[in-house]
């Protein structure tokens, strides 16, 4: 019988000493980032022009284990390992034979998994002698996480926040400023990329693709300044694998093991952070674990996108990434899960999906929020709107178990809490929220404009 405790805690001694690199275990090598002009793979030197050199190295390295620097590990130990919780009250409400567990990344100081990489990126920036780092943020979780990292390691942080989120979530901006960062709404007047977009449409709602262009431009113009990204890239996924490694040890403590691992997927980092350590084990030991990435129906890069080379930003300033993409000029409708409004999926997640090693589902906003409210009323934590997508899929799987009378083990990532998202819930509860349909004509047009990388 499984241990009875619902909260499978470990103490700081069980904090992993290394991050895990899935590329060491994949059956086929992942495609490289390409130079958009020459279409040659980008090496460490070229990537170091944009990113901290230490992060550029991690981007291309496929070493299986990468040591977590001691100063980062010490900070992780302030809240890690995060709880792994058996959602017994949710199970009871669903009347399912399934066992549902969630990994509570909501417990971090800034409220989401993003802190795992924010601290690491600020640490490397300092170590590499940088004075300033720039970035974009959607819902504000990433901006807050990098701002917190900047405060810990003494690096200036400049953040471009997608305009709709900036308006919907003023307190996230406040949080970034409390940590000492600068935060402006994007598109902004402070960059050429921002001004060009505002000239076309003064009411542009912004998108992560636009904000990336602005942050890149500022980094390129600044001295001892580099750009940071909160998802999508290999090194971000690497940092997030602390989640899955802990979860694996915690599941062992309660003598259980997931049949299904679920995460919401915007750029793909929290999903792969939880899933990849389990996927590596599944590949090495030929286990039949299912991995499910859950994306919003309004921005469905895995389920509707093309798999090909595309830019990571709207102005075409990034390297070319091979990924499932809706087109870098695609602007998703203004649905509330800001962290899921990205046109592309992490190249590594896209590669693993193309290899047939994971599944993807798309769910819409209203059923996701319904799932989030059921979770809040049973388990007590108000989830981030992004995380609600994972909860929706976990509940749906548990209901399949109920219909089929199967007692499967379901593990999902609670990527963050929703304490800055109460307006979304209040709008939902008063019937003000509607699912905005995907603009099919706009999607078709954006997908028709992918750069030609000759492959
Ligand atoms: C940013 C964010 C996401 C989406 O980003 P991924 O890189 O796909 O993880 C999901 N949940 C929360 C709480 C976030 O802050």
CSV table of C-alpha atoms and ligand atoms in Angstrom, one decimal:
chain,number,residue,atom,x,y,z
A,1,UNK,CA,0.0,0.0,0.0
A,2,UNK,CA,1.2,3.5,-0.7
A,3,UNK,CA,2.3,5.7,2.2
A,4,UNK,CA,-0.6,7.7,3.6
A,5,UNK,CA,0.9,11.2,3.8
A,6,UNK,CA,-0.5,13.5,1.1
A,7,UNK,CA,2.5,15.9,1.2
A,8,UNK,CA,5.6,14.0,0.1
A,9,UNK,CA,8.3,16.3,1.4
A,10,UNK,CA,12.0,15.9,1.1
A,11,UNK,CA,14.5,18.1,2.9
A,12,UNK,CA,17.2,20.3,1.4
A,13,UNK,CA,19.7,17.4,1.4
A,14,UNK,CA,17.7,15.8,-1.3
A,15,UNK,CA,18.0,18.8,-3.6
A,16,UNK,CA,19.6,17.6,-6.9
A,17,UNK,CA,23.2,18.6,-7.3
A,18,UNK,CA,23.0,18.6,-11.0
A,19,UNK,CA,20.5,19.6,-13.8
A,20,UNK,CA,19.6,16.9,-16.3
A,21,UNK,CA,20.2,17.2,-20.1
A,22,UNK,CA,17.7,15.1,-22.1
A,23,UNK,CA,19.7,15.4,-25.3
A,24,UNK,CA,22.2,12.9,-23.9
A,25,UNK,CA,19.5,10.3,-24.0
A,26,UNK,CA,17.6,11.0,-27.1
A,27,UNK,CA,17.6,8.6,-30.1
A,28,UNK,CA,18.3,11.4,-32.6
A,29,UNK,CA,20.3,14.6,-32.2
A,30,UNK,CA,18.2,17.8,-31.8
A,31,UNK,CA,18.6,20.4,-34.6
A,32,UNK,CA,20.9,23.4,-33.9
A,33,UNK,CA,20.0,27.1,-33.9
A,34,UNK,CA,20.9,28.6,-37.3
A,35,UNK,CA,22.2,31.9,-38.4
A,36,UNK,CA,19.3,33.5,-40.4
A,37,UNK,CA,21.7,34.8,-43.1
A,38,UNK,CA,24.1,32.0,-43.7
A,39,UNK,CA,21.9,29.2,-42.3
A,40,UNK,CA,25.0,27.8,-40.6
A,41,UNK,CA,24.6,26.3,-37.1
A,42,UNK,CA,25.5,28.8,-34.4
A,43,UNK,CA,28.3,27.9,-32.0
A,44,UNK,CA,29.1,29.2,-28.6
A,45,UNK,CA,31.0,32.3,-29.9
A,46,UNK,CA,28.1,33.5,-32.0
A,47,UNK,CA,25.5,32.8,-29.2
A,48,UNK,CA,27.7,34.6,-26.7
A,49,UNK,CA,27.0,37.9,-28.6
A,50,UNK,CA,23.4,37.6,-27.5
A,51,UNK,CA,23.4,35.5,-24.3
A,52,UNK,CA,25.7,35.2,-21.3
A,53,UNK,CA,28.7,33.1,-22.5
A,54,UNK,CA,28.0,30.5,-19.8
A,55,UNK,CA,24.4,30.1,-21.0
A,56,UNK,CA,25.6,30.0,-24.6
A,57,UNK,CA,27.8,27.0,-23.6
A,58,UNK,CA,24.8,25.3,-22.0
A,59,UNK,CA,22.7,25.9,-25.0
A,60,UNK,CA,25.0,23.7,-27.2
A,61,UNK,CA,26.4,21.3,-24.7
A,62,UNK,CA,24.8,17.8,-24.5
A,63,UNK,CA,26.6,16.7,-21.3
A,64,UNK,CA,24.1,14.6,-19.3
A,65,UNK,CA,24.7,16.2,-15.9
A,66,UNK,CA,25.5,19.8,-15.3
A,67,UNK,CA,26.5,20.9,-11.8
A,68,UNK,CA,24.1,23.4,-10.2
A,69,UNK,CA,26.4,26.3,-9.0
A,70,UNK,CA,26.5,26.4,-5.2
A,71,UNK,CA,25.1,30.0,-4.8
A,72,UNK,CA,22.1,29.0,-7.0
A,73,UNK,CA,21.6,25.7,-5.0
A,74,UNK,CA,21.7,27.7,-1.7
A,75,UNK,CA,18.9,29.9,-3.0
A,76,UNK,CA,16.9,26.9,-4.3
A,77,UNK,CA,17.2,25.5,-0.8
A,78,UNK,CA,15.1,28.4,0.5
A,79,UNK,CA,12.0,26.8,-1.0
A,80,UNK,CA,13.1,23.6,-2.7
A,81,UNK,CA,12.4,20.7,-2.8
A,82,UNK,CA,8.8,22.0,-3.6
A,83,UNK,CA,6.0,19.8,-2.2
A,84,UNK,CA,4.7,16.9,-4.2
A,85,UNK,CA,1.1,16.6,-3.1
A,86,UNK,CA,-1.4,13.8,-3.5
A,87,UNK,CA,-4.6,15.6,-4.5
A,88,UNK,CA,-6.9,13.4,-2.3
A,89,UNK,CA,-9.7,15.9,-2.0
A,90,UNK,CA,-9.8,16.4,-5.8
A,91,UNK,CA,-9.7,12.6,-6.3
A,92,UNK,CA,-12.7,12.3,-3.9
A,93,UNK,CA,-14.6,15.1,-5.7
A,94,UNK,CA,-14.1,13.4,-9.0
A,95,UNK,CA,-14.9,9.9,-7.5
A,96,UNK,CA,-12.0,8.5,-9.6
A,97,UNK,CA,-9.9,5.5,-8.9
A,98,UNK,CA,-6.9,7.4,-10.3
A,99,UNK,CA,-4.2,8.7,-7.9
A,100,UNK,CA,-3.5,12.4,-8.8
A,101,UNK,CA,-0.3,14.1,-7.7
A,102,UNK,CA,0.9,17.6,-8.3
A,103,UNK,CA,4.3,19.2,-8.0
A,104,UNK,CA,3.8,22.6,-6.3
A,105,UNK,CA,6.0,25.0,-8.2
A,106,UNK,CA,3.6,27.6,-6.9
A,107,UNK,CA,5.7,27.5,-3.7
A,108,UNK,CA,8.6,29.5,-5.1
A,109,UNK,CA,9.3,33.1,-3.8
A,110,UNK,CA,7.8,34.6,-7.0
A,111,UNK,CA,5.0,32.1,-7.3
A,112,UNK,CA,6.1,30.0,-10.3
A,113,UNK,CA,8.7,27.6,-11.7
A,114,UNK,CA,10.3,30.5,-13.6
A,115,UNK,CA,12.4,31.3,-10.5
A,116,UNK,CA,14.4,28.1,-11.1
A,117,UNK,CA,15.9,29.6,-14.2
A,118,UNK,CA,15.7,33.3,-13.2
A,119,UNK,CA,18.2,32.8,-10.4
A,120,UNK,CA,20.5,30.7,-12.6
A,121,UNK,CA,20.5,33.2,-15.4
A,122,UNK,CA,21.2,36.2,-13.1
A,123,UNK,CA,24.0,34.2,-11.4
A,124,UNK,CA,25.7,33.5,-14.8
A,125,UNK,CA,25.3,37.1,-15.9
A,126,UNK,CA,27.2,38.2,-12.8
A,127,UNK,CA,29.8,35.6,-13.1
A,128,UNK,CA,30.4,36.5,-16.8
A,129,UNK,CA,30.9,40.2,-15.8
A,130,UNK,CA,27.7,41.6,-17.2
A,131,UNK,CA,26.1,44.8,-15.7
A,132,UNK,CA,22.7,44.5,-17.2
A,133,UNK,CA,20.3,41.9,-18.6
A,134,UNK,CA,17.1,42.5,-20.6
A,135,UNK,CA,14.1,40.3,-21.1
A,136,UNK,CA,10.5,40.1,-22.1
A,137,UNK,CA,7.6,38.9,-20.0
A,138,UNK,CA,4.0,37.8,-20.7
A,139,UNK,CA,2.0,37.2,-17.6
A,140,UNK,CA,4.8,38.7,-15.5
A,141,UNK,CA,6.0,35.6,-13.8
A,142,UNK,CA,9.2,35.5,-15.8
A,143,UNK,CA,9.9,39.2,-15.3
A,144,UNK,CA,9.4,38.8,-11.6
A,145,UNK,CA,11.7,35.8,-11.5
A,146,UNK,CA,14.6,37.5,-13.3
A,147,UNK,CA,14.1,40.6,-11.3
A,148,UNK,CA,14.4,38.6,-8.1
A,149,UNK,CA,17.6,36.9,-9.5
A,150,UNK,CA,19.0,40.4,-10.4
A,151,UNK,CA,18.4,41.5,-6.9
A,152,UNK,CA,20.1,38.5,-5.4
A,153,UNK,CA,23.2,38.7,-7.6
A,154,UNK,CA,23.5,42.5,-8.2
A,155,UNK,CA,22.7,42.8,-11.9
A,156,UNK,CA,20.4,45.5,-13.4
A,157,UNK,CA,17.3,44.1,-15.1
A,158,UNK,CA,15.2,45.7,-17.9
A,159,UNK,CA,11.9,44.1,-18.7
A,160,UNK,CA,9.5,44.5,-21.7
A,161,UNK,CA,6.0,43.4,-20.6
A,162,UNK,CA,3.4,42.4,-23.2
A,163,UNK,CA,0.9,45.4,-23.1
A,164,UNK,CA,-2.3,43.4,-22.5
A,165,UNK,CA,-0.7,41.7,-19.5
A,166,UNK,CA,0.8,45.0,-18.3
A,167,UNK,CA,-2.8,46.4,-18.2
A,168,UNK,CA,-4.4,43.3,-16.8
A,169,UNK,CA,-1.8,42.6,-14.1
A,170,UNK,CA,-0.5,45.9,-12.6
A,171,UNK,CA,0.6,44.1,-9.4
A,172,UNK,CA,3.1,41.9,-11.3
A,173,UNK,CA,4.7,45.1,-12.6
A,174,UNK,CA,4.8,46.3,-9.0
A,175,UNK,CA,6.5,43.1,-7.9
A,176,UNK,CA,9.3,43.6,-10.5
A,177,UNK,CA,9.8,47.1,-9.4
A,178,UNK,CA,9.9,46.1,-5.7
A,179,UNK,CA,12.8,43.8,-6.7
A,180,UNK,CA,14.5,46.8,-8.3
A,181,UNK,CA,13.9,46.0,-12.0
A,182,UNK,CA,12.6,48.4,-14.7
A,183,UNK,CA,9.4,47.3,-16.5
A,184,UNK,CA,7.8,49.0,-19.6
A,185,UNK,CA,4.8,47.9,-21.6
A,186,UNK,CA,5.6,46.4,-25.0
A,187,UNK,CA,5.3,47.6,-27.8
A,188,UNK,CA,7.1,50.6,-26.4
A,189,UNK,CA,8.5,53.9,-27.7
A,190,UNK,CA,11.9,53.0,-26.3
A,191,UNK,CA,13.1,50.8,-29.2
A,192,UNK,CA,13.0,50.9,-33.0
A,193,UNK,CA,11.1,47.6,-33.1
A,194,UNK,CA,8.5,48.9,-30.7
A,195,UNK,CA,8.1,52.2,-32.6
A,196,UNK,CA,7.7,50.5,-35.9
A,197,UNK,CA,4.9,48.3,-34.6
A,198,UNK,CA,3.1,51.2,-32.8
A,199,UNK,CA,3.3,53.2,-36.1
A,200,UNK,CA,1.3,50.5,-37.8
A,201,UNK,CA,-1.1,50.0,-34.9
A,202,UNK,CA,-1.1,52.3,-31.9
A,203,UNK,CA,-3.4,49.9,-30.0
A,204,UNK,CA,-1.3,46.8,-30.6
A,205,UNK,CA,-1.9,44.5,-27.6
A,206,UNK,CA,1.6,43.3,-27.7
A,207,UNK,CA,2.9,39.7,-27.9
A,208,UNK,CA,5.8,37.8,-26.6
A,209,UNK,CA,7.3,37.9,-30.1
A,210,UNK,CA,7.2,41.7,-30.1
A,211,UNK,CA,8.6,42.0,-26.5
A,212,UNK,CA,11.5,39.6,-27.4
A,213,UNK,CA,12.4,41.9,-30.3
A,214,UNK,CA,12.5,44.9,-28.0
A,215,UNK,CA,14.6,43.2,-25.3
A,216,UNK,CA,17.1,41.9,-28.0
A,217,UNK,CA,17.4,45.4,-29.4
A,218,UNK,CA,18.1,47.0,-26.1
A,219,UNK,CA,20.7,44.2,-25.2
A,220,UNK,CA,22.5,44.7,-28.6
A,221,UNK,CA,22.8,48.4,-28.0
A,222,UNK,CA,23.9,48.2,-24.4
A,223,UNK,CA,27.4,47.8,-22.9
A,224,UNK,CA,28.0,44.6,-20.9
A,225,UNK,CA,24.4,43.8,-21.5
A,226,UNK,CA,22.9,40.5,-22.7
A,227,UNK,CA,19.5,39.2,-23.4
A,228,UNK,CA,17.8,36.5,-21.2
A,229,UNK,CA,14.9,34.3,-22.2
A,230,UNK,CA,12.5,32.6,-19.7
A,231,UNK,CA,11.5,29.6,-21.7
A,232,UNK,CA,12.0,27.9,-25.1
A,233,UNK,CA,15.8,27.5,-25.1
A,234,UNK,CA,17.7,24.4,-24.2
A,235,UNK,CA,19.4,26.0,-21.2
A,236,UNK,CA,16.1,27.1,-19.7
A,237,UNK,CA,14.8,23.6,-20.0
A,238,UNK,CA,18.0,22.3,-18.4
A,239,UNK,CA,17.5,24.6,-15.3
A,240,UNK,CA,13.9,23.4,-15.0
A,241,UNK,CA,14.8,19.7,-14.7
A,242,UNK,CA,15.3,20.2,-11.0
A,243,UNK,CA,11.5,19.8,-10.9
A,244,UNK,CA,11.3,16.3,-12.4
A,245,UNK,CA,14.3,15.0,-10.5
A,246,UNK,CA,12.8,16.0,-7.2
A,247,UNK,CA,9.4,14.6,-8.2
A,248,UNK,CA,11.0,11.3,-9.1
A,249,UNK,CA,12.6,11.0,-5.6
A,250,UNK,CA,9.4,12.0,-4.0
A,251,UNK,CA,7.3,9.5,-5.9
A,252,UNK,CA,9.8,6.8,-4.8
A,253,UNK,CA,9.3,7.9,-1.2
A,254,UNK,CA,5.6,7.0,-1.5
A,255,UNK,CA,6.3,3.9,-3.6
A,256,UNK,CA,4.4,5.2,-6.6
A,257,UNK,CA,5.3,6.1,-10.2
A,258,UNK,CA,3.4,8.1,-12.8
A,259,UNK,CA,1.6,6.4,-15.7
A,260,UNK,CA,0.9,9.9,-17.1
A,261,UNK,CA,3.0,13.1,-16.7
A,262,UNK,CA,1.2,16.3,-17.6
A,263,UNK,CA,2.2,20.0,-17.9
A,264,UNK,CA,0.9,23.1,-19.6
A,265,UNK,CA,3.0,24.3,-22.4
A,266,UNK,CA,3.6,27.9,-23.5
A,267,UNK,CA,7.3,27.8,-24.5
A,268,UNK,CA,7.6,24.3,-23.0
A,269,UNK,CA,9.9,24.8,-20.0
A,270,UNK,CA,7.8,23.8,-17.0
A,271,UNK,CA,6.4,20.8,-18.9
A,272,UNK,CA,9.8,19.5,-19.9
A,273,UNK,CA,11.3,20.4,-16.5
A,274,UNK,CA,8.9,17.9,-15.0
A,275,UNK,CA,8.7,15.5,-17.9
A,276,UNK,CA,12.2,15.1,-19.2
A,277,UNK,CA,13.8,13.4,-16.2
A,278,UNK,CA,11.0,10.8,-16.4
A,279,UNK,CA,11.3,10.6,-20.2
A,280,UNK,CA,15.0,10.0,-19.9
A,281,UNK,CA,14.3,7.1,-17.5
A,282,UNK,CA,11.5,5.8,-19.8
A,283,UNK,CA,14.0,5.8,-22.7
A,284,UNK,CA,16.8,4.1,-20.8
A,285,UNK,CA,14.5,1.5,-19.1
A,286,UNK,CA,11.9,1.2,-21.9
A,287,UNK,CA,9.0,2.3,-19.7
A,288,UNK,CA,5.6,3.2,-21.3
A,289,UNK,CA,5.0,6.4,-19.4
A,290,UNK,CA,2.7,8.8,-21.3
A,291,UNK,CA,3.8,12.5,-21.5
A,292,UNK,CA,1.1,15.1,-22.3
A,293,UNK,CA,1.8,18.7,-23.1
A,294,UNK,CA,-1.3,20.9,-22.8
A,295,UNK,CA,-1.6,24.1,-24.8
A,296,UNK,CA,-4.3,26.7,-25.2
A,297,UNK,CA,-6.7,26.3,-28.1
A,298,UNK,CA,-6.1,30.0,-28.9
A,299,UNK,CA,-2.4,29.5,-29.4
A,300,UNK,CA,-1.9,25.9,-30.5
A,301,UNK,CA,1.7,25.6,-31.7
A,302,UNK,CA,2.1,21.8,-31.2
A,303,UNK,CA,-1.3,20.7,-32.4
A,304,UNK,CA,-1.8,23.2,-35.2
A,305,UNK,CA,1.6,24.7,-36.0
A,306,UNK,CA,4.1,23.8,-38.8
A,307,UNK,CA,7.4,22.0,-37.8
A,308,UNK,CA,10.1,24.1,-39.4
A,309,UNK,CA,12.6,26.9,-38.9
A,310,UNK,CA,11.2,30.2,-37.7
A,311,UNK,CA,12.3,33.3,-35.8
A,312,UNK,CA,11.7,33.5,-32.1
A,313,UNK,CA,10.5,37.1,-32.3
A,314,UNK,CA,8.4,39.2,-34.6
A,315,UNK,CA,11.1,41.4,-36.0
A,316,UNK,CA,13.3,38.5,-37.0
A,317,UNK,CA,16.3,39.3,-34.8
A,318,UNK,CA,16.7,35.9,-33.2
A,319,UNK,CA,18.5,32.9,-34.6
A,320,UNK,CA,16.3,30.5,-36.6
A,321,UNK,CA,14.9,27.8,-34.4
A,322,UNK,CA,13.4,24.6,-35.6
A,323,UNK,CA,10.1,24.3,-33.8
A,324,UNK,CA,6.4,23.9,-34.1
A,325,UNK,CA,5.3,27.4,-34.9
A,326,UNK,CA,2.2,29.4,-35.8
A,327,UNK,CA,4.5,31.9,-37.5
A,328,UNK,CA,6.5,34.6,-35.7
A,329,UNK,CA,4.1,37.3,-37.0
A,330,UNK,CA,1.1,35.5,-35.3
A,331,UNK,CA,-0.5,37.6,-32.6
A,332,UNK,CA,-2.7,35.3,-30.4
A,333,UNK,CA,-6.1,36.6,-29.1
A,334,UNK,CA,-5.9,38.3,-25.8
A,335,UNK,CA,-6.8,35.4,-23.6
A,336,UNK,CA,-5.7,35.6,-20.0
A,337,UNK,CA,-3.0,32.9,-19.7
A,338,UNK,CA,-0.3,35.4,-20.7
A,339,UNK,CA,2.5,32.8,-20.2
A,340,UNK,CA,1.0,30.6,-23.0
A,341,UNK,CA,0.7,33.3,-25.6
A,342,UNK,CA,3.8,32.4,-27.6
A,343,UNK,CA,3.8,31.5,-31.3
A,344,UNK,CA,6.4,28.7,-31.1
A,345,UNK,CA,7.3,25.7,-28.9
A,346,UNK,CA,10.7,25.0,-27.5
A,347,UNK,CA,12.9,23.3,-30.2
A,348,UNK,CA,13.7,20.5,-27.8
A,349,UNK,CA,10.0,19.8,-27.0
A,350,UNK,CA,9.2,20.1,-30.7
A,351,UNK,CA,12.0,17.6,-31.5
A,352,UNK,CA,10.8,15.1,-28.8
A,353,UNK,CA,7.2,15.5,-30.2
A,354,UNK,CA,8.4,14.9,-33.7
A,355,UNK,CA,10.1,11.7,-32.4
A,356,UNK,CA,6.7,10.6,-31.2
A,357,UNK,CA,7.7,10.5,-27.5
A,358,UNK,CA,5.0,12.9,-26.2
A,359,UNK,CA,1.4,13.8,-26.8
A,360,UNK,CA,-0.1,17.2,-27.2
A,361,UNK,CA,-3.7,18.4,-26.4
A,362,UNK,CA,-5.2,21.8,-26.8
A,363,UNK,CA,-7.9,23.1,-24.4
A,364,UNK,CA,-9.8,26.4,-24.2
A,365,UNK,CA,-9.8,29.0,-21.5
A,366,UNK,CA,-13.3,28.5,-20.0
A,367,UNK,CA,-13.0,24.7,-19.3
A,368,UNK,CA,-9.5,25.3,-18.0
A,369,UNK,CA,-10.7,27.9,-15.5
A,370,UNK,CA,-13.5,25.6,-14.4
A,371,UNK,CA,-10.9,22.9,-13.7
A,372,UNK,CA,-8.8,25.5,-11.8
A,373,UNK,CA,-11.7,26.5,-9.7
A,374,UNK,CA,-12.5,22.9,-8.8
A,375,UNK,CA,-8.9,22.4,-7.9
A,376,UNK,CA,-8.9,25.6,-5.7
A,377,UNK,CA,-12.1,24.5,-3.9
A,378,UNK,CA,-10.7,21.0,-3.2
A,379,UNK,CA,-6.9,21.5,-2.8
A,380,UNK,CA,-6.9,25.1,-1.6
A,381,UNK,CA,-4.3,26.6,-4.0
A,382,UNK,CA,-5.7,29.1,-6.5
A,383,UNK,CA,-3.7,28.1,-9.7
A,384,UNK,CA,-2.2,30.3,-12.3
A,385,UNK,CA,-4.4,30.5,-15.4
A,386,UNK,CA,-1.6,28.7,-17.3
A,387,UNK,CA,-1.5,25.9,-14.8
A,388,UNK,CA,-5.3,25.5,-15.1
A,389,UNK,CA,-4.7,24.0,-18.6
A,390,UNK,CA,-2.6,21.2,-17.0
A,391,UNK,CA,-5.3,20.7,-14.3
A,392,UNK,CA,-8.0,20.4,-17.0
A,393,UNK,CA,-6.0,17.6,-18.7
A,394,UNK,CA,-5.3,15.9,-15.4
A,395,UNK,CA,-9.0,15.9,-14.5
A,396,UNK,CA,-10.0,14.6,-17.9
A,397,UNK,CA,-7.5,11.7,-17.6
A,398,UNK,CA,-8.8,11.0,-14.1
A,399,UNK,CA,-12.4,10.9,-15.5
A,400,UNK,CA,-11.2,8.4,-18.2
A,401,UNK,CA,-9.8,6.3,-15.4
A,402,UNK,CA,-13.2,6.5,-13.7
A,403,UNK,CA,-15.1,5.4,-16.8
A,404,UNK,CA,-12.7,2.6,-17.5
A,405,UNK,CA,-12.3,1.6,-13.8
A,406,UNK,CA,-8.5,1.9,-14.0
A,407,UNK,CA,-6.4,3.2,-11.0
A,408,UNK,CA,-3.7,5.0,-12.9
A,409,UNK,CA,-1.2,7.4,-11.4
A,410,UNK,CA,-1.3,10.9,-12.8
A,411,UNK,CA,1.3,13.5,-12.1
A,412,UNK,CA,0.9,17.2,-13.2
A,413,UNK,CA,2.9,20.3,-12.7
A,414,UNK,CA,1.3,23.1,-10.8
A,415,UNK,CA,3.5,25.6,-12.6
A,416,UNK,CA,2.4,28.6,-10.5
A,417,UNK,CA,-0.3,30.2,-8.2
A,418,UNK,CA,-2.8,32.7,-9.5
A,419,UNK,CA,-2.6,35.3,-6.7
A,420,UNK,CA,-1.9,38.0,-9.3
A,421,UNK,CA,-4.6,36.7,-11.6
A,422,UNK,CA,-7.7,37.3,-9.4
A,423,UNK,CA,-9.3,39.6,-12.1
A,424,UNK,CA,-9.4,36.6,-14.5
A,425,UNK,CA,-11.3,34.5,-11.9
A,426,UNK,CA,-13.6,37.4,-10.9
A,427,UNK,CA,-14.4,38.0,-14.6
A,428,UNK,CA,-15.1,34.3,-15.0
A,429,UNK,CA,-17.3,34.1,-12.0
A,430,UNK,CA,-19.4,37.0,-13.1
A,431,UNK,CA,-19.8,35.6,-16.6
A,432,UNK,CA,-17.7,38.3,-18.3
A,433,UNK,CA,-15.2,36.0,-19.8
A,434,UNK,CA,-15.6,34.5,-23.2
A,435,UNK,CA,-13.5,32.2,-25.3
A,436,UNK,CA,-12.1,34.3,-28.1
A,437,UNK,CA,-11.9,32.2,-31.3
A,438,UNK,CA,-8.7,31.8,-33.1
A,439,UNK,CA,-8.5,34.1,-36.1
A,440,UNK,CA,-8.1,31.5,-38.8
A,441,UNK,CA,-7.3,34.0,-41.6
A,442,UNK,CA,-4.6,35.6,-39.4
A,443,UNK,CA,-3.1,32.2,-38.5
A,444,UNK,CA,-3.0,31.2,-42.2
A,445,UNK,CA,-1.3,34.4,-43.1
A,446,UNK,CA,1.3,34.1,-40.4
A,447,UNK,CA,2.1,30.5,-41.2
A,448,UNK,CA,2.5,31.4,-44.8
A,449,UNK,CA,5.3,33.8,-43.9
A,450,UNK,CA,7.8,31.4,-42.4
A,451,UNK,CA,11.3,32.1,-43.4
A,452,UNK,CA,12.7,29.8,-46.1
A,453,UNK,CA,15.6,27.9,-44.4
A,454,UNK,CA,15.8,25.5,-47.3
A,455,UNK,CA,14.5,22.6,-45.2
B,1,LIG,C1,5.5,31.1,-18.0
B,1,LIG,C2,4.5,30.2,-17.4
B,1,LIG,C3,4.1,29.1,-18.1
B,1,LIG,C4,4.4,28.8,-19.5
B,1,LIG,O1,5.7,28.7,-19.9
B,1,LIG,P1,6.5,27.4,-20.1
B,1,LIG,O2,7.8,27.7,-20.5
B,1,LIG,O3,5.7,26.6,-21.1
B,1,LIG,O4,6.5,26.7,-18.8
B,1,LIG,C5,3.2,28.2,-17.5
B,1,LIG,N1,2.8,28.4,-16.2
B,1,LIG,C6,3.3,29.5,-15.5
B,1,LIG,C7,2.8,29.7,-14.1
B,1,LIG,C8,4.1,30.4,-16.1
B,1,LIG,O5,4.6,31.4,-15.4
